[in-house]
Amino acid sequence: MKNFEKEFKKTRELIETAQKIVIISHRGPDGDAVGANLGLRLALRHQLNKQVASACVDPPPANCDFLPEVGEFVRDFDQAAVDLLIFVDCGARYMSKFHETKPELFSGKPPVINIDHHASNDHFGQVNIVDEDAAAASELIYYFLAFCGLEITRQIATCLLNGLYFDTGSFMHSNTSPAILEVASNLLWKGADFKTIAKRQFHTMPVKQLKVYGKILENARVNSKKMTISALRKADLESMNAGPDETTGAIDYLNSIVDGNFCCFLYEDRKGLLKGSLRTRADDIDLSNLAGLFGGGGHKKAAGFTVPGRLLETDGRFKIEGV
């Protein structure tokens, strides 16, 4: 990990002088966005007696509903009543979507702390704790809490391990380093509920989600460039009484195709937007740059984007209309 002593000290000072704090996660939150947010909130609320809210424009996914106090996420907040904003796991300033309704979000009043691990991060905070070599935002939260001497309780450990487990693909992705396994081990010693985390994140799903996976795999195509692509229309999801949550994790199956260079999964959400997920196992492909062409971002081997538009299929090929 990078040396963040200066940034950690400044963050601690800002937290100490603030009373009302909002911790913000990116839209469409995943296991790391939720775990990092909750782990930090639990520490600040119950050990430093701060008034802390977790905010996200979208609700947490169902596979995180076992985490402590997850039901207290709010969809909006009054910026004028807040002393400090802390963004976690937001790969760029626009990823939270709150800037669309709060034009003064990054004015510096209140100050912004940016804690993230995406290479695409544009360092939008007054304090930036950004390390693209970190496996997850939850890893950075762990180091910050340790720096401050705050207790890693069983509940906090469960939240942070949930983030690590999700963003490393159950410790199978290339970002699984000796350091991250050491952090995970420490969280287990603190009492993290690993059994439930593993079960809920990748090893338990309803029949409805299995059907969604089946449709995604049925729609998969491999082109001459060894790019695997699949897509789901809004109508496909509605026909199965499913939503975007049921697509979570399917991209990893597409990425497992033998000899595939990289894969792309596209789906239409309920808001008229088209979302794309990108994955690769190759070392010479940088998907964060590709996602950036569409206003997205992420990591070298895992990235995503959101654009206005809808899907069309012609002669077995998918096209995006309206971008």
CSV table of C-alpha atoms in Angstrom, one decimal:
chain,number,residue,atom,x,y,z
A,1,MET,CA,0.0,0.0,0.0
A,2,LYS,CA,1.1,3.6,-0.6
A,3,ASN,CA,2.1,5.7,2.3
A,4,PHE,CA,-1.0,7.6,3.3
A,5,GLU,CA,0.2,8.9,6.7
A,6,LYS,CA,-0.4,12.6,5.7
A,7,GLU,CA,-3.8,11.8,4.2
A,8,PHE,CA,-4.8,9.7,7.1
A,9,LYS,CA,-3.9,12.4,9.6
A,10,LYS,CA,-5.8,15.0,7.6
A,11,THR,CA,-8.8,12.7,7.4
A,12,ARG,CA,-8.8,12.1,11.1
A,13,GLU,CA,-8.6,15.8,11.8
A,14,LEU,CA,-11.6,16.5,9.5
A,15,ILE,CA,-13.6,13.7,11.1
A,16,GLU,CA,-12.7,14.9,14.7
A,17,THR,CA,-13.9,18.5,13.9
A,18,ALA,CA,-17.1,17.3,12.1
A,19,GLN,CA,-20.3,16.3,13.8
A,20,LYS,CA,-22.6,15.5,10.9
A,21,ILE,CA,-21.0,13.2,8.2
A,22,VAL,CA,-22.3,11.6,5.1
A,23,ILE,CA,-20.5,8.6,3.6
A,24,ILE,CA,-21.4,8.2,-0.1
A,25,SER,CA,-21.1,5.1,-2.3
A,26,HIS,CA,-21.4,4.9,-6.1
A,27,ARG,CA,-24.7,4.2,-7.9
A,28,GLY,CA,-25.6,0.5,-8.3
A,29,PRO,CA,-23.6,-0.3,-5.2
A,30,ASP,CA,-21.8,-3.6,-5.0
A,31,GLY,CA,-20.3,-5.7,-2.1
A,32,ASP,CA,-17.3,-3.4,-1.7
A,33,ALA,CA,-19.2,-0.1,-2.0
A,34,VAL,CA,-21.6,-1.3,0.7
A,35,GLY,CA,-19.1,-3.0,3.0
A,36,ALA,CA,-16.6,-0.1,3.0
A,37,ASN,CA,-19.4,2.4,3.6
A,38,LEU,CA,-20.9,0.4,6.5
A,39,GLY,CA,-17.5,-0.5,8.1
A,40,LEU,CA,-16.5,3.2,8.3
A,41,ARG,CA,-20.0,4.3,9.4
A,42,LEU,CA,-20.1,1.8,12.3
A,43,ALA,CA,-16.7,3.0,13.6
A,44,LEU,CA,-17.5,6.7,13.4
A,45,ARG,CA,-21.0,6.4,14.8
A,46,HIS,CA,-20.4,3.9,17.6
A,47,GLN,CA,-16.8,4.8,18.6
A,48,LEU,CA,-16.5,8.5,17.9
A,49,ASN,CA,-20.2,9.3,18.5
A,50,LYS,CA,-20.6,11.1,15.2
A,51,GLN,CA,-23.9,11.6,13.4
A,52,VAL,CA,-23.2,9.6,10.3
A,53,ALA,CA,-25.5,8.6,7.4
A,54,SER,CA,-24.7,6.3,4.5
A,55,ALA,CA,-26.0,7.6,1.2
A,56,CYS,CA,-26.5,6.1,-2.3
A,57,VAL,CA,-28.9,6.9,-5.1
A,58,ASP,CA,-29.6,3.2,-5.4
A,59,PRO,CA,-30.4,0.7,-2.6
A,60,PRO,CA,-27.9,-1.9,-1.5
A,61,PRO,CA,-28.1,-5.2,-3.4
A,62,ALA,CA,-30.0,-8.2,-1.9
A,63,ASN,CA,-26.8,-10.1,-1.3
A,64,CYS,CA,-25.7,-7.5,1.2
A,65,ASP,CA,-28.9,-7.5,3.3
A,66,PHE,CA,-27.3,-9.5,6.1
A,67,LEU,CA,-24.8,-6.7,6.9
A,68,PRO,CA,-25.4,-4.7,10.1
A,69,GLU,CA,-27.4,-1.5,9.8
A,70,VAL,CA,-27.6,-1.9,6.0
A,71,GLY,CA,-31.2,-0.9,6.0
A,72,GLU,CA,-30.3,2.7,7.1
A,73,PHE,CA,-28.9,3.8,3.7
A,74,VAL,CA,-30.6,7.0,2.6
A,75,ARG,CA,-31.2,8.0,-1.1
A,76,ASP,CA,-30.7,11.8,-0.5
A,77,PHE,CA,-29.3,14.2,2.0
A,78,ASP,CA,-29.3,18.0,2.8
A,79,GLN,CA,-25.8,19.1,1.9
A,80,ALA,CA,-26.2,22.4,3.8
A,81,ALA,CA,-26.6,20.4,7.0
A,82,VAL,CA,-23.5,18.3,6.6
A,83,ASP,CA,-20.0,19.0,8.0
A,84,LEU,CA,-18.1,16.4,6.0
A,85,LEU,CA,-18.6,14.2,2.9
A,86,ILE,CA,-16.7,11.0,2.5
A,87,PHE,CA,-16.8,9.2,-0.8
A,88,VAL,CA,-15.9,5.5,-0.8
A,89,ASP,CA,-15.4,3.3,-3.9
A,90,CYS,CA,-16.3,6.1,-6.3
A,91,GLY,CA,-14.0,5.7,-9.3
A,92,ALA,CA,-14.8,9.2,-10.5
A,93,ARG,CA,-16.7,12.3,-9.2
A,94,TYR,CA,-19.7,11.5,-11.2
A,95,MET,CA,-20.1,7.9,-10.1
A,96,SER,CA,-22.3,8.8,-7.1
A,97,LYS,CA,-24.8,10.7,-9.4
A,98,PHE,CA,-25.5,13.1,-6.5
A,99,HIS,CA,-23.8,15.9,-8.4
A,100,GLU,CA,-26.8,15.9,-10.8
A,101,THR,CA,-29.1,17.3,-8.1
A,102,LYS,CA,-26.4,19.0,-6.0
A,103,PRO,CA,-24.3,21.3,-8.3
A,104,GLU,CA,-22.3,22.5,-5.3
A,105,LEU,CA,-21.3,19.0,-4.2
A,106,PHE,CA,-17.6,19.5,-5.0
A,107,SER,CA,-17.4,23.2,-4.0
A,108,GLY,CA,-15.3,22.3,-0.9
A,109,LYS,CA,-18.2,23.2,1.5
A,110,PRO,CA,-18.4,20.8,3.1
A,111,PRO,CA,-14.9,19.3,2.5
A,112,VAL,CA,-14.7,16.1,0.5
A,113,ILE,CA,-12.6,13.0,1.4
A,114,ASN,CA,-12.1,10.6,-1.5
A,115,ILE,CA,-11.3,6.9,-0.6
A,116,ASP,CA,-11.0,4.7,-3.6
A,117,HIS,CA,-8.9,2.1,-5.5
A,118,HIS,CA,-9.8,2.7,-9.1
A,119,ALA,CA,-7.2,3.7,-11.7
A,120,SER,CA,-9.8,6.0,-13.3
A,121,ASN,CA,-10.2,8.1,-10.1
A,122,ASP,CA,-9.9,11.8,-10.8
A,123,HIS,CA,-8.8,12.8,-7.3
A,124,PHE,CA,-11.8,15.0,-6.7
A,125,GLY,CA,-11.5,15.4,-2.9
A,126,GLN,CA,-9.7,17.9,-0.7
A,127,VAL,CA,-8.1,14.7,0.7
A,128,ASN,CA,-7.5,11.8,-1.7
A,129,ILE,CA,-6.8,8.3,-0.4
A,130,VAL,CA,-6.6,6.6,-3.8
A,131,ASP,CA,-4.5,3.5,-4.4
A,132,GLU,CA,-5.1,1.6,-7.6
A,133,ASP,CA,-3.0,-1.3,-6.3
A,134,ALA,CA,-5.5,-1.8,-3.4
A,135,ALA,CA,-7.8,-4.7,-4.0
A,136,ALA,CA,-10.9,-2.9,-2.6
A,137,ALA,CA,-12.0,0.3,-0.9
A,138,SER,CA,-12.6,-1.9,2.1
A,139,GLU,CA,-8.9,-2.6,2.3
A,140,LEU,CA,-8.2,1.2,2.6
A,141,ILE,CA,-10.9,1.6,5.2
A,142,TYR,CA,-9.2,-1.2,7.2
A,143,TYR,CA,-5.9,0.6,7.1
A,144,PHE,CA,-7.4,3.9,8.1
A,145,LEU,CA,-9.3,2.5,11.1
A,146,ALA,CA,-6.1,0.8,12.2
A,147,PHE,CA,-4.2,4.0,11.8
A,148,CYS,CA,-6.7,5.8,14.0
A,149,GLY,CA,-6.6,3.1,16.7
A,150,LEU,CA,-10.3,2.3,16.3
A,151,GLU,CA,-11.5,-1.1,17.2
A,152,ILE,CA,-12.3,-3.5,14.4
A,153,THR,CA,-15.4,-5.1,15.9
A,154,ARG,CA,-17.0,-8.2,14.7
A,155,GLN,CA,-19.6,-6.2,12.8
A,156,ILE,CA,-17.0,-3.9,11.2
A,157,ALA,CA,-14.9,-6.9,10.3
A,158,THR,CA,-17.8,-8.6,8.6
A,159,CYS,CA,-18.5,-5.5,6.5
A,160,LEU,CA,-14.9,-5.1,5.4
A,161,LEU,CA,-14.4,-8.7,4.6
A,162,ASN,CA,-17.5,-8.6,2.6
A,163,GLY,CA,-15.9,-5.9,0.5
A,164,LEU,CA,-12.7,-7.8,0.1
A,165,TYR,CA,-14.4,-11.0,-0.8
A,166,PHE,CA,-16.6,-9.4,-3.4
A,167,ASP,CA,-13.9,-7.3,-5.2
A,168,THR,CA,-11.4,-10.1,-5.3
A,169,GLY,CA,-14.0,-12.5,-6.8
A,170,SER,CA,-13.8,-14.7,-3.7
A,171,PHE,CA,-10.0,-14.3,-3.7
A,172,MET,CA,-9.7,-15.7,-7.2
A,173,HIS,CA,-9.0,-12.5,-9.2
A,174,SER,CA,-5.5,-11.3,-10.0
A,175,ASN,CA,-5.8,-8.5,-7.3
A,176,THR,CA,-5.6,-11.2,-4.6
A,177,SER,CA,-2.2,-10.3,-3.1
A,178,PRO,CA,-0.4,-11.6,0.0
A,179,ALA,CA,-1.3,-8.3,1.7
A,180,ILE,CA,-5.0,-8.7,1.0
A,181,LEU,CA,-5.0,-12.2,2.4
A,182,GLU,CA,-3.2,-10.9,5.5
A,183,VAL,CA,-5.9,-8.3,6.0
A,184,ALA,CA,-8.6,-10.9,5.4
A,185,SER,CA,-6.9,-13.2,8.0
A,186,ASN,CA,-6.9,-10.3,10.5
A,187,LEU,CA,-10.6,-9.7,9.9
A,188,LEU,CA,-11.3,-13.4,10.5
A,189,TRP,CA,-9.5,-13.2,13.8
A,190,LYS,CA,-11.7,-10.2,14.6
A,191,GLY,CA,-14.8,-12.4,14.1
A,192,ALA,CA,-15.9,-11.7,10.6
A,193,ASP,CA,-18.8,-13.9,9.5
A,194,PHE,CA,-17.0,-15.5,6.6
A,195,LYS,CA,-19.4,-18.3,6.2
A,196,THR,CA,-22.4,-16.0,5.6
A,197,ILE,CA,-20.3,-13.7,3.4
A,198,ALA,CA,-19.2,-16.6,1.1
A,199,LYS,CA,-22.7,-18.0,1.0
A,200,ARG,CA,-24.5,-14.8,0.2
A,201,GLN,CA,-22.0,-13.2,-2.3
A,202,PHE,CA,-21.3,-16.0,-4.8
A,203,HIS,CA,-22.8,-19.4,-3.6
A,204,THR,CA,-26.5,-18.7,-3.1
A,205,MET,CA,-29.0,-17.5,-5.6
A,206,PRO,CA,-32.7,-17.8,-6.2
A,207,VAL,CA,-34.2,-19.7,-9.2
A,208,LYS,CA,-35.0,-16.4,-10.8
A,209,GLN,CA,-31.4,-15.4,-10.9
A,210,LEU,CA,-30.4,-18.7,-12.3
A,211,LYS,CA,-32.8,-18.2,-15.2
A,212,VAL,CA,-31.3,-14.7,-15.8
A,213,TYR,CA,-27.9,-16.3,-15.9
A,214,GLY,CA,-29.2,-18.9,-18.4
A,215,LYS,CA,-30.5,-16.1,-20.7
A,216,ILE,CA,-27.2,-14.2,-20.5
A,217,LEU,CA,-25.3,-17.3,-21.4
A,218,GLU,CA,-27.8,-18.2,-24.2
A,219,ASN,CA,-27.2,-14.7,-25.7
A,220,ALA,CA,-23.4,-14.9,-25.5
A,221,ARG,CA,-21.5,-14.5,-28.8
A,222,VAL,CA,-17.7,-14.7,-29.5
A,223,ASN,CA,-16.4,-12.7,-32.4
A,224,SER,CA,-13.3,-13.0,-34.5
A,225,LYS,CA,-11.3,-10.9,-32.0
A,226,LYS,CA,-12.1,-13.4,-29.3
A,227,MET,CA,-14.3,-10.9,-27.6
A,228,THR,CA,-17.3,-12.4,-25.7
A,229,ILE,CA,-20.4,-10.3,-25.6
A,230,SER,CA,-23.8,-10.8,-24.2
A,231,ALA,CA,-26.8,-8.6,-23.5
A,232,LEU,CA,-30.2,-8.4,-21.9
A,233,ARG,CA,-33.0,-6.1,-22.8
A,234,LYS,CA,-35.3,-4.6,-20.2
A,235,ALA,CA,-38.0,-6.7,-21.7
A,236,ASP,CA,-35.9,-9.9,-21.0
A,237,LEU,CA,-35.6,-9.0,-17.4
A,238,GLU,CA,-39.3,-8.1,-17.1
A,239,SER,CA,-40.3,-11.4,-18.6
A,240,MET,CA,-38.5,-13.2,-15.8
A,241,ASN,CA,-39.8,-10.7,-13.2
A,242,ALA,CA,-36.1,-9.8,-12.6
A,243,GLY,CA,-34.1,-6.7,-12.2
A,244,PRO,CA,-30.4,-5.6,-12.5
A,245,ASP,CA,-29.5,-7.2,-9.2
A,246,GLU,CA,-30.1,-10.6,-10.7
A,247,THR,CA,-27.4,-10.0,-13.3
A,248,THR,CA,-24.7,-9.5,-10.6
A,249,GLY,CA,-21.8,-12.0,-11.1
A,250,ALA,CA,-22.8,-13.2,-14.6
A,251,ILE,CA,-19.9,-11.4,-16.1
A,252,ASP,CA,-17.5,-13.7,-14.4
A,253,TYR,CA,-19.0,-16.7,-16.3
A,254,LEU,CA,-18.5,-14.9,-19.6
A,255,ASN,CA,-14.9,-14.1,-18.6
A,256,SER,CA,-14.2,-17.8,-18.0
A,257,ILE,CA,-14.6,-18.8,-21.7
A,258,VAL,CA,-11.4,-20.6,-22.9
A,259,ASP,CA,-9.1,-18.4,-25.1
A,260,GLY,CA,-11.3,-15.4,-24.7
A,261,ASN,CA,-9.5,-12.0,-24.8
A,262,PHE,CA,-12.1,-10.0,-22.9
A,263,CYS,CA,-15.8,-9.9,-22.4
A,264,CYS,CA,-18.6,-7.4,-22.3
A,265,PHE,CA,-22.1,-7.6,-20.8
A,266,LEU,CA,-24.7,-5.0,-21.6
A,267,TYR,CA,-28.1,-4.6,-20.0
A,268,GLU,CA,-30.9,-2.0,-20.0
A,269,ASP,CA,-32.0,-0.8,-16.6
A,270,ARG,CA,-35.3,0.6,-15.4
A,271,LYS,CA,-34.3,4.2,-16.0
A,272,GLY,CA,-33.7,4.0,-19.7
A,273,LEU,CA,-30.0,3.7,-19.4
A,274,LEU,CA,-27.6,1.0,-20.8
A,275,LYS,CA,-25.0,-0.4,-18.5
A,276,GLY,CA,-21.9,-2.2,-19.5
A,277,SER,CA,-19.5,-4.5,-17.6
A,278,LEU,CA,-16.1,-5.4,-18.9
A,279,ARG,CA,-13.7,-8.1,-17.8
A,280,THR,CA,-10.5,-9.7,-19.0
A,281,ARG,CA,-7.9,-12.2,-17.8
A,282,ALA,CA,-5.2,-10.8,-20.2
A,283,ASP,CA,-2.4,-8.7,-18.9
A,284,ASP,CA,-2.0,-6.6,-22.0
A,285,ILE,CA,-5.5,-5.2,-22.1
A,286,ASP,CA,-6.6,-2.1,-20.1
A,287,LEU,CA,-10.3,-2.0,-19.8
A,288,SER,CA,-10.4,1.2,-17.8
A,289,ASN,CA,-9.3,3.0,-20.9
A,290,LEU,CA,-12.0,1.4,-23.0
A,291,ALA,CA,-14.7,2.2,-20.4
A,292,GLY,CA,-13.4,5.7,-20.3
A,293,LEU,CA,-14.4,6.2,-23.9
A,294,PHE,CA,-18.0,5.8,-22.8
A,295,GLY,CA,-17.6,8.0,-19.7
A,296,GLY,CA,-17.0,5.1,-17.4
A,297,GLY,CA,-13.9,3.7,-15.6
A,298,GLY,CA,-12.6,1.1,-13.2
A,299,HIS,CA,-9.6,-1.1,-13.2
A,300,LYS,CA,-7.3,-2.5,-15.9
A,301,LYS,CA,-9.0,-5.9,-15.8
A,302,ALA,CA,-12.5,-4.9,-14.6
A,303,ALA,CA,-14.4,-1.8,-15.6
A,304,GLY,CA,-17.8,-0.5,-16.5
A,305,PHE,CA,-19.8,2.3,-18.0
A,306,THR,CA,-23.3,3.7,-18.2
A,307,VAL,CA,-24.7,5.4,-21.3
A,308,PRO,CA,-28.2,6.5,-22.5
A,309,GLY,CA,-29.6,4.2,-25.1
A,310,ARG,CA,-31.2,0.9,-25.8
A,311,LEU,CA,-30.2,-2.5,-27.3
A,312,LEU,CA,-31.0,-3.7,-30.7
A,313,GLU,CA,-30.3,-7.2,-32.1
A,314,THR,CA,-29.9,-7.7,-35.8
A,315,ASP,CA,-28.7,-10.9,-37.4
A,316,GLY,CA,-27.4,-12.1,-34.1
A,317,ARG,CA,-25.4,-9.0,-33.4
A,318,PHE,CA,-26.1,-6.4,-30.7
A,319,LYS,CA,-26.2,-2.7,-31.4
A,320,ILE,CA,-26.6,0.3,-29.1
A,321,GLU,CA,-29.1,2.9,-30.3
A,322,GLY,CA,-29.2,6.4,-29.0
A,323,VAL,CA,-25.6,6.9,-27.7
